[in-house]
Coordinates of C-alpha atoms and ligand atoms in Angstrom, one line a residue:
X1 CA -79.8 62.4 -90.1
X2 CA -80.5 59.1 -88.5
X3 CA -80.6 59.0 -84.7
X4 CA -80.5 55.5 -82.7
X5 CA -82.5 56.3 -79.6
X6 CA -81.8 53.6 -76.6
X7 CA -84.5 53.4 -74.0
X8 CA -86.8 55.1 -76.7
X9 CA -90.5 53.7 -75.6
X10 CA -89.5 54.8 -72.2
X11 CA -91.1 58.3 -70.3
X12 CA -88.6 60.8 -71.5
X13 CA -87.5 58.7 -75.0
X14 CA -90.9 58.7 -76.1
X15 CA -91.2 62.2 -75.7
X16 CA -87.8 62.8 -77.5
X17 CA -88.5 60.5 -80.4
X18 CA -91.7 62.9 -80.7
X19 CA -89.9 66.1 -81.0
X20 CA -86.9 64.2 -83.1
X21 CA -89.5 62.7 -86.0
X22 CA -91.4 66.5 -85.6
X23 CA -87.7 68.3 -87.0
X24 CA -87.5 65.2 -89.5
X25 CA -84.8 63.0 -88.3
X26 CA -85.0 59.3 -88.5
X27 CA -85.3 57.4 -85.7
X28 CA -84.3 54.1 -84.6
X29 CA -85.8 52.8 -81.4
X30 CA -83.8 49.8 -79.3
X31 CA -85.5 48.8 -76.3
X32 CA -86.3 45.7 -74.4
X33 CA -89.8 47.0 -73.0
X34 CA -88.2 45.8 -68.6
X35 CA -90.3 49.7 -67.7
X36 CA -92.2 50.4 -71.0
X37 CA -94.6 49.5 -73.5
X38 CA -94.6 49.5 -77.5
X39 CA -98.3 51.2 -77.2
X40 CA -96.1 54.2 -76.3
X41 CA -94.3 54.4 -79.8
X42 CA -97.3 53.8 -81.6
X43 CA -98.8 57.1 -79.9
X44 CA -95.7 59.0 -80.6
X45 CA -96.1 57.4 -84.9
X46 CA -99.8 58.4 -84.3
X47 CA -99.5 62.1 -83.2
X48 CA -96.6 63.0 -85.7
X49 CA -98.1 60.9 -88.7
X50 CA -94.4 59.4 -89.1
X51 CA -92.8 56.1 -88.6
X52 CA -89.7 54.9 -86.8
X53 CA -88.0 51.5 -86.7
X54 CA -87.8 50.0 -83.8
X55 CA -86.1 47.0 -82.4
X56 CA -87.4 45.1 -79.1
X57 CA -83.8 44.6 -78.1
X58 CA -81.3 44.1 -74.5
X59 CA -78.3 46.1 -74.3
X60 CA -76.9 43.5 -72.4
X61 CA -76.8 41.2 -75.7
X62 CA -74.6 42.7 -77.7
X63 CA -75.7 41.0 -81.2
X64 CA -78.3 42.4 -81.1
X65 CA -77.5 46.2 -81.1
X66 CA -75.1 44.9 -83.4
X67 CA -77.5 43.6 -85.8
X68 CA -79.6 47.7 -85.1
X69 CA -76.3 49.2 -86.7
X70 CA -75.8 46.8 -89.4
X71 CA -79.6 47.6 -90.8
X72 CA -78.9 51.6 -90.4
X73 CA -76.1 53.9 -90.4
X74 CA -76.8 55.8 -87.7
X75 CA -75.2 59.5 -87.2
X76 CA -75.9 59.4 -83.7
X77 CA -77.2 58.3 -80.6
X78 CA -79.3 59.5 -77.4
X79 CA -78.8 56.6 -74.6
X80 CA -81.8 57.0 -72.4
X81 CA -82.0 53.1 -71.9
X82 CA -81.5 52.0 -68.1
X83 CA -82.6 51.1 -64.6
X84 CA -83.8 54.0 -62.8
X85 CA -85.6 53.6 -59.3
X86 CA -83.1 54.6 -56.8
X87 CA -84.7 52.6 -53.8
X88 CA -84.9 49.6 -55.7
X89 CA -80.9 50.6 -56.5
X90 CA -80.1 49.9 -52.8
X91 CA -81.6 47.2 -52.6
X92 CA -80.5 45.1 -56.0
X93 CA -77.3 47.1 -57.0
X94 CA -75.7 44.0 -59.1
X95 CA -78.5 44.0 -61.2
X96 CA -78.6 47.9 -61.7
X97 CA -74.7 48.0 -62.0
X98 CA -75.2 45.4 -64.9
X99 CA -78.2 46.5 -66.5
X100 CA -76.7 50.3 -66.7
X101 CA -72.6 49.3 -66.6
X102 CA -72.8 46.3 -69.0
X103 CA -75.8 48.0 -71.3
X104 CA -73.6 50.5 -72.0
X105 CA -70.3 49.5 -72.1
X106 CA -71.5 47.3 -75.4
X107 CA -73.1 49.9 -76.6
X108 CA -70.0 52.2 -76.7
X109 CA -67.9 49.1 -77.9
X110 CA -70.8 48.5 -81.1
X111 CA -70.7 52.5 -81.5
X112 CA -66.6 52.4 -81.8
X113 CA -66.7 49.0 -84.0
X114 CA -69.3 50.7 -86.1
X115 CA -67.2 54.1 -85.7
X116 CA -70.5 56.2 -84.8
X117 CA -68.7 58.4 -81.9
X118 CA -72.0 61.0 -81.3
X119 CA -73.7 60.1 -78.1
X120 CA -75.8 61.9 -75.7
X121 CA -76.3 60.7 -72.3
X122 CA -79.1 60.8 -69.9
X123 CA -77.1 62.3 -66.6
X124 CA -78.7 63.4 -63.5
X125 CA -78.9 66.1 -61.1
X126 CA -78.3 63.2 -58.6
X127 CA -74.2 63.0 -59.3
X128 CA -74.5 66.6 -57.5
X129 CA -74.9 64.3 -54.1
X130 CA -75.8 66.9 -51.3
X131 CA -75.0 70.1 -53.0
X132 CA -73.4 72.6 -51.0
X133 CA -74.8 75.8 -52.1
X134 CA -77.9 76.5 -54.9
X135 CA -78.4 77.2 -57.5
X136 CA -76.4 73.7 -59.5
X137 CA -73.2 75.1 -61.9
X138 CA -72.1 72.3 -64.2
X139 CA -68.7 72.9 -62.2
X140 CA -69.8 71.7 -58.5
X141 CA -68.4 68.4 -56.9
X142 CA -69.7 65.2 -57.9
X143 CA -70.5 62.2 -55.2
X144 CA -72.7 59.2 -55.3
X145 CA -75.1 58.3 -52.2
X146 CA -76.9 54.8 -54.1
X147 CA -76.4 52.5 -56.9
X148 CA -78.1 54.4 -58.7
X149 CA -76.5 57.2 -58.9
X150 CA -73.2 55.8 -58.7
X151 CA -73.9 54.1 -61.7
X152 CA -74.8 57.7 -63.8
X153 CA -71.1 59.4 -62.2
X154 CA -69.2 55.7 -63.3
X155 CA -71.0 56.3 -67.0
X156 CA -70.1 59.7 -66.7
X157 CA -66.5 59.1 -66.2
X158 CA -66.2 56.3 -68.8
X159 CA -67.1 58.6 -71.6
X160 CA -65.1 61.3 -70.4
X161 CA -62.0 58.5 -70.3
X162 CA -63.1 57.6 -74.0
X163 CA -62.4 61.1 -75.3
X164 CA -59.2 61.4 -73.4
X165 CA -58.1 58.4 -75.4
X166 CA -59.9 58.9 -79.1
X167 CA -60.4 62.7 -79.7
X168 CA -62.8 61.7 -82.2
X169 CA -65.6 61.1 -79.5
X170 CA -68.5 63.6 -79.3
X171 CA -70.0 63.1 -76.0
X172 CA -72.6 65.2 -74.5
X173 CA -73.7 64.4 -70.7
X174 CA -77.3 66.0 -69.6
X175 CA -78.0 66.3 -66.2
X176 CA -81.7 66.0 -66.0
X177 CA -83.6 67.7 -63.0
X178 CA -86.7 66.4 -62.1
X179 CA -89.0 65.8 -65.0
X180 CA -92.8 65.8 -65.0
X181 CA -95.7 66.4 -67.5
X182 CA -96.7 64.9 -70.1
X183 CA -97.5 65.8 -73.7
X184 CA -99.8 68.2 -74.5
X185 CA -102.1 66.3 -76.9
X186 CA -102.2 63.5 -73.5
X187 CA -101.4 60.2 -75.6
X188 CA -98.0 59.6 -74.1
X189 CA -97.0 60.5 -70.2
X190 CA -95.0 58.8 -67.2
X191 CA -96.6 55.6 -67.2
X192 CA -94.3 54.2 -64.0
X193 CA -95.4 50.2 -63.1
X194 CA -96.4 49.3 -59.5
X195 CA -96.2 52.0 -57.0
X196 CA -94.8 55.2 -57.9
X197 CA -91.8 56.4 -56.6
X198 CA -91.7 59.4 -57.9
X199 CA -94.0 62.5 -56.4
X200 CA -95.9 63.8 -59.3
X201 CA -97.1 60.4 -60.6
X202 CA -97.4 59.9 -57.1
X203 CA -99.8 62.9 -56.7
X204 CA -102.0 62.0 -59.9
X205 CA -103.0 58.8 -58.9
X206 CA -104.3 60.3 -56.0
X207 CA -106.0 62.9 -57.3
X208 CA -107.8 60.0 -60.0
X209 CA -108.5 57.8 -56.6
X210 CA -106.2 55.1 -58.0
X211 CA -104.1 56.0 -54.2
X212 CA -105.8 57.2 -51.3
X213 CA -103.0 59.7 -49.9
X214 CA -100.3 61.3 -50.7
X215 CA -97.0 60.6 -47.8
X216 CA -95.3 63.8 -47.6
X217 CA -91.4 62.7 -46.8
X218 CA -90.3 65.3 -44.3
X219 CA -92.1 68.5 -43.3
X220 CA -88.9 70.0 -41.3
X221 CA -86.4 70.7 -44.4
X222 CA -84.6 74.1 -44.0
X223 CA -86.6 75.1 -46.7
X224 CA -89.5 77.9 -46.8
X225 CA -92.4 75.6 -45.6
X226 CA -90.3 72.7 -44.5
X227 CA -91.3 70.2 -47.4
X228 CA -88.9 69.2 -50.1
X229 CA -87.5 72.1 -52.9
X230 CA -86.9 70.9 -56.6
X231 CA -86.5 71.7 -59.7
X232 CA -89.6 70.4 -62.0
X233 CA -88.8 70.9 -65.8
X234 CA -92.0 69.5 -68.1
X235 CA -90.8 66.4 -70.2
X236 CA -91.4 68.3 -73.3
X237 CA -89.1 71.4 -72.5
X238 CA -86.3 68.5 -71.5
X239 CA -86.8 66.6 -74.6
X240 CA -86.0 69.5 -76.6
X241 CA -82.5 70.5 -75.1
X242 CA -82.0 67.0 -76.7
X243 CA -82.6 68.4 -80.0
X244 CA -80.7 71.5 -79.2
X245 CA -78.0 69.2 -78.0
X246 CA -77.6 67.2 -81.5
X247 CA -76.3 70.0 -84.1
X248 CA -73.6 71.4 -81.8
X249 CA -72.8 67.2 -80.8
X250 CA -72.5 66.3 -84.7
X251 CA -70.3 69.8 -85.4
X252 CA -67.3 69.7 -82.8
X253 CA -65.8 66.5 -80.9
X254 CA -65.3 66.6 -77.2
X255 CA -67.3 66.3 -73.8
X256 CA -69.6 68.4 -73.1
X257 CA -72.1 68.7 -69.8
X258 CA -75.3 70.9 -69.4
X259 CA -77.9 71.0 -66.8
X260 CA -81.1 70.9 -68.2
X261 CA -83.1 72.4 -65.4
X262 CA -85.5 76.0 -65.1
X263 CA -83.5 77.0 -62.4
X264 CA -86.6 77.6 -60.5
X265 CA -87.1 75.4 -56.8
X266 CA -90.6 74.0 -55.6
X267 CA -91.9 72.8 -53.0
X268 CA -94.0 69.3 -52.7
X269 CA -96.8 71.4 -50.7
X270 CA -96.5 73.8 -53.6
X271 CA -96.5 70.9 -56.1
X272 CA -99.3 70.1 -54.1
X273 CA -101.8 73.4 -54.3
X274 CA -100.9 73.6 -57.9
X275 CA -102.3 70.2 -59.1
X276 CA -105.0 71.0 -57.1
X277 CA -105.6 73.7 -58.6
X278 CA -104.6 72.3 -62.5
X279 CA -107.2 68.8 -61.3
X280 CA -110.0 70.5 -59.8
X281 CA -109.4 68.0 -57.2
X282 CA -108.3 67.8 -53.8
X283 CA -105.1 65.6 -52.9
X284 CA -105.2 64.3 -49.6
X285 CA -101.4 64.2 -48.1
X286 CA -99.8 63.5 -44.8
X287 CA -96.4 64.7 -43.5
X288 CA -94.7 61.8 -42.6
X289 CA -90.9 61.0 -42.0
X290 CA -88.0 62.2 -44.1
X291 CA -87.3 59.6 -46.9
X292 CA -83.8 58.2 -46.5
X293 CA -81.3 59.5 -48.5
X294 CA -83.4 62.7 -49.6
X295 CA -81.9 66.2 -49.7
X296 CA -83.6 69.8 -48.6
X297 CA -83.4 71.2 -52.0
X298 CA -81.9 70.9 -55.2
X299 CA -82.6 73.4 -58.5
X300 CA -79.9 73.8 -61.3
X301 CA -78.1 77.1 -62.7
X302 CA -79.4 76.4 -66.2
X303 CA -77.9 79.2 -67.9
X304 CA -74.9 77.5 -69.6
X305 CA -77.4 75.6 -71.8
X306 CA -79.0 78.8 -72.6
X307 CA -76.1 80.2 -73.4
X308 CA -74.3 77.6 -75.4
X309 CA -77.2 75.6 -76.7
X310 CA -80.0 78.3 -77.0
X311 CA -81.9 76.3 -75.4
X312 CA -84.2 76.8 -72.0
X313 CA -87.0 75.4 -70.3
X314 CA -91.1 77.6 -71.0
X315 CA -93.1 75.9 -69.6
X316 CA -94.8 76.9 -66.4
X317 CA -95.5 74.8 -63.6
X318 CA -99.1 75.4 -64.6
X319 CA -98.5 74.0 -67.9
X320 CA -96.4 70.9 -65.8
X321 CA -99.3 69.7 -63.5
X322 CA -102.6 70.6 -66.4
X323 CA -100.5 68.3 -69.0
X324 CA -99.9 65.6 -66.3
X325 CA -103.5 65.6 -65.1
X326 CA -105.0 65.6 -69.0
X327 CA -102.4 62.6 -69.1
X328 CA -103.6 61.1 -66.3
X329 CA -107.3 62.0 -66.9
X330 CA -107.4 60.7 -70.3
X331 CA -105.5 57.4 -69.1
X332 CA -106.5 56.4 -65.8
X333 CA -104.4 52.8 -65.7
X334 CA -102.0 54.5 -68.2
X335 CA -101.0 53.0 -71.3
X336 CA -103.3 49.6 -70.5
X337 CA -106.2 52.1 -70.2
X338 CA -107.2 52.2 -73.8
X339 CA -105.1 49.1 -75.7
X340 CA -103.9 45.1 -74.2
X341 CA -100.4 45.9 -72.8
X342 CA -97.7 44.3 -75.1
Ligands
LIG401 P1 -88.0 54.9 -68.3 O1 -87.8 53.7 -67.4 O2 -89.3 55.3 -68.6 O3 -87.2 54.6 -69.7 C1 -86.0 53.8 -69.8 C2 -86.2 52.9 -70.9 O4 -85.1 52.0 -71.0 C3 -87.4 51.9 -70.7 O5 -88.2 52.0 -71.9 C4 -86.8 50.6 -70.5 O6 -87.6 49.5 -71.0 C5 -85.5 50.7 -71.3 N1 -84.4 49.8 -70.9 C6 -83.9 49.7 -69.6 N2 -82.9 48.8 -69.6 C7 -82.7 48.4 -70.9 C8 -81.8 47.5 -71.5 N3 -80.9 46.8 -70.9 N4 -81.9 47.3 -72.9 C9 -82.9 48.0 -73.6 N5 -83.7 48.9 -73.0 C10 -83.7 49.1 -71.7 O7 -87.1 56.1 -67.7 P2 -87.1 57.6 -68.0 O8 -87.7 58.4 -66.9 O9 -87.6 57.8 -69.4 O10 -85.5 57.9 -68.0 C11 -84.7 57.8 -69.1 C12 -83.2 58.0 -68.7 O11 -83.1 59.3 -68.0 C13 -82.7 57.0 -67.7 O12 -81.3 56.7 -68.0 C14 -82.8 57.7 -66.4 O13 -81.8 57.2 -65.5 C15 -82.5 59.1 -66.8 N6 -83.0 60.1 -65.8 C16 -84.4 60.0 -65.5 C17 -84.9 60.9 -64.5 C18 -86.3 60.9 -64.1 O14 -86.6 61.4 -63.0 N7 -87.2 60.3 -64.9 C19 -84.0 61.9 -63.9 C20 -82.7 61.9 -64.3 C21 -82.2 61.0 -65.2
LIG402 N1 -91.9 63.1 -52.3 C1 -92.9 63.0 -51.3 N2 -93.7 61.9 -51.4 C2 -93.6 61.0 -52.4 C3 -92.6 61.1 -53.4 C4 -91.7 62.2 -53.2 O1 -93.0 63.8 -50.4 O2 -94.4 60.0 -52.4 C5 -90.9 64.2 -52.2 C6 -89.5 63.9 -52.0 O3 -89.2 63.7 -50.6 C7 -88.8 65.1 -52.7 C8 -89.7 65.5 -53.8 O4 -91.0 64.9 -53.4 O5 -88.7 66.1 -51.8 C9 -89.3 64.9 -55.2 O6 -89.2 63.5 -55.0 P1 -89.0 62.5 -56.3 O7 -88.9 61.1 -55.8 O8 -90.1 62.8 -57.3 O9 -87.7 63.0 -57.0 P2 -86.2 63.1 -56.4 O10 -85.8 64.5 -56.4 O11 -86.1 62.3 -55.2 O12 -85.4 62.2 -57.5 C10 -85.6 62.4 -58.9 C11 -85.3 61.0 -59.6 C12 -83.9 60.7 -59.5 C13 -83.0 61.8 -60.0 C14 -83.4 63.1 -59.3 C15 -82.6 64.2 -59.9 O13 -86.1 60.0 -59.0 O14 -83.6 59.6 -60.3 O15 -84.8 63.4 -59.4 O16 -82.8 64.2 -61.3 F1 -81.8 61.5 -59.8

């Protein structure tokens, strides 16, 4: 079975096309490289001791995922490719609406022309705005606070309105949590350019000296010890509800939507002590101001997965913060550490 992965050098791709080649499917990779290198999909060759094609392509030029289907029938396809720093969302939204809009409305058109109508979609907990109550069901109310997200809930919507008019369609919709870690062997990891915006990357930078301190964002939440509650799910754990996700997406058309969460909350001071603890390190920090736009906590109700996918999250927040540090250890400047950046 032949699966077109979009975004595939990317942080969580990578680490999908990984497990995908490990159960034997083909892979196709399309990506243009705008947050990612291809030194990433020659790790992911490296560890497995399989290929993949791949094609340095933009969604937003539609020939060319054209010519990607031409060269390969593909059975299915996991969209990962798109924009994804919510700050930078605010501030350039026409570029974000077009990059993750426009990217994927030609990729659904190529997929109908080409009548492959199998896609998963990278989701995120975000479309749950400000939940109301905790733990996440699949069911609550969805709103929008950036670009960003608005752009997930406007994708999301768009492929539910393509089912309602082609009952052919097979469209699965993941709401991600908040991924972290990195592969155990430490060849591929969250390799984010510039500063990092998100807290674990964050945190390991600091703890190699690459940052000097940690900002805490907010140390009066209405939460146990006032920081920030999430739910953390290791990369490798998330990337295999994808492959959970695929037999049930080829077997029975329709829309589907699953959290992929532990359903377990943490704190950034807990996030904190543990990759201390994983690092051998000390991670200086400050409690600073709330970060606009941030909410108290968020964790998912991952048990419809479980129950409909078999699928659920094991590995511990140990396991989370070791794998990131052997990551980080072992690639100090990420992938540019070790080979030129291409
Ligand atoms: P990433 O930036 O590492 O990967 C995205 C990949 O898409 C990159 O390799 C990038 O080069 C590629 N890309 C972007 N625009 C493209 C275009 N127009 N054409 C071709 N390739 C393009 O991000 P990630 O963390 O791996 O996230 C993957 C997906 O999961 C994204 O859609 C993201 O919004 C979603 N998601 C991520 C998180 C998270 O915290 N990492 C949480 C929820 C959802
Ligand atoms: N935090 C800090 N300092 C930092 C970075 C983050 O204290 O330098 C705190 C935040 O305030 C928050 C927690 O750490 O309490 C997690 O923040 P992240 O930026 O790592 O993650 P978010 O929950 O804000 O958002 C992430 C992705 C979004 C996605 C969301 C839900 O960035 O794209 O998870 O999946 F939508």
């Amino acid at each position: 079975m032949k699966i077109l992965v979009t975004g595939g050098a990317g942080y969580i791709g990578s680490h999908t096309c990984l497990e995908l080649l490990k159960e034997n499917y083909d892979v196709v990779v399309l990506d243009n490289f705008s947050n990612s290198c291809k030194e990433s999909l020659n790790r992911v060759q490296n560890i497995t001791g399989k290929t993949l094609s791949f094609y340095e392509a933009d969604l937003l030029e539609r020939p060319s995922i054209h010519q990607v289907f031409k060269d390969h029938t593909i059975d299915a396809v996991i969209h990962f490719a798109g924009l994804k720093a919510v700050g930078e969302s605010v501030t350039i939204p026409l570029k974000y609406y077009h990059n993750n809009l426009t990217g994927t409305f030609n990729l659904l058109s190529v997929m109908d022309e080409f009548n492959v109508k199998n896609i998963v979609f990278s989701s995120s907990a975000t479309v749950y705005g400000n939940p109301a109550t905790l733990p996440i069901t699949e069911d609550f109310p969805l709103s929008a606070t950036n670009p960003y997200g608005r752009s997930k809930l406007v994708i999301e919507e768009i492929l539910q309105d393509l089912y309602k008019s082609d009952k052919d369609w097979s469209i699965a919709l993941l709401r991600y949590f908040n991924p972290v870690g990195a592969h155990e062997s430490g060849e591929i990891g969250e390799d984010p350019q510039g500063m990092p915006n998100n807290l674990m990357p964050y945190i390991s930078q600091v703890a190699t000296g690459r940052l000097p301190r940690l900002s805490i964002f907010g140390g009066d939440y209405d939460t146990p010890d006032g920081t920030g509650v999430r739910d953390y799910i290791h990369v490798t754990d998330l990337a295999l509800g994808h492959i959970h996700t695929l037999p049930k997406l080829i077997s029975k058309t329709g829309v589907v939507i699953y959290n992929l969460g532990t359903g377990n909350g943490f704190s950034v001071l807990e996030m904190v002590k543990s990759f201390e603890r994983a690092s051998d390190r000390q991670i200086a920090y400050k409690i600073t101001e709330r970060r606009p736009g941030d909410i108290a906590a968020c964790f998912a109700d991952p048990s419809k997965a479980k129950k409909e996918l078999g699928w659920e999250a094991t590995k511990s927040l140990e396991n989370m913060c070791q794998d990131t540090w052997n990551w980080q250890a072992k690639n100090p400047m990420g992938y540019r550490t070790h080979s030129k950046k291409e």
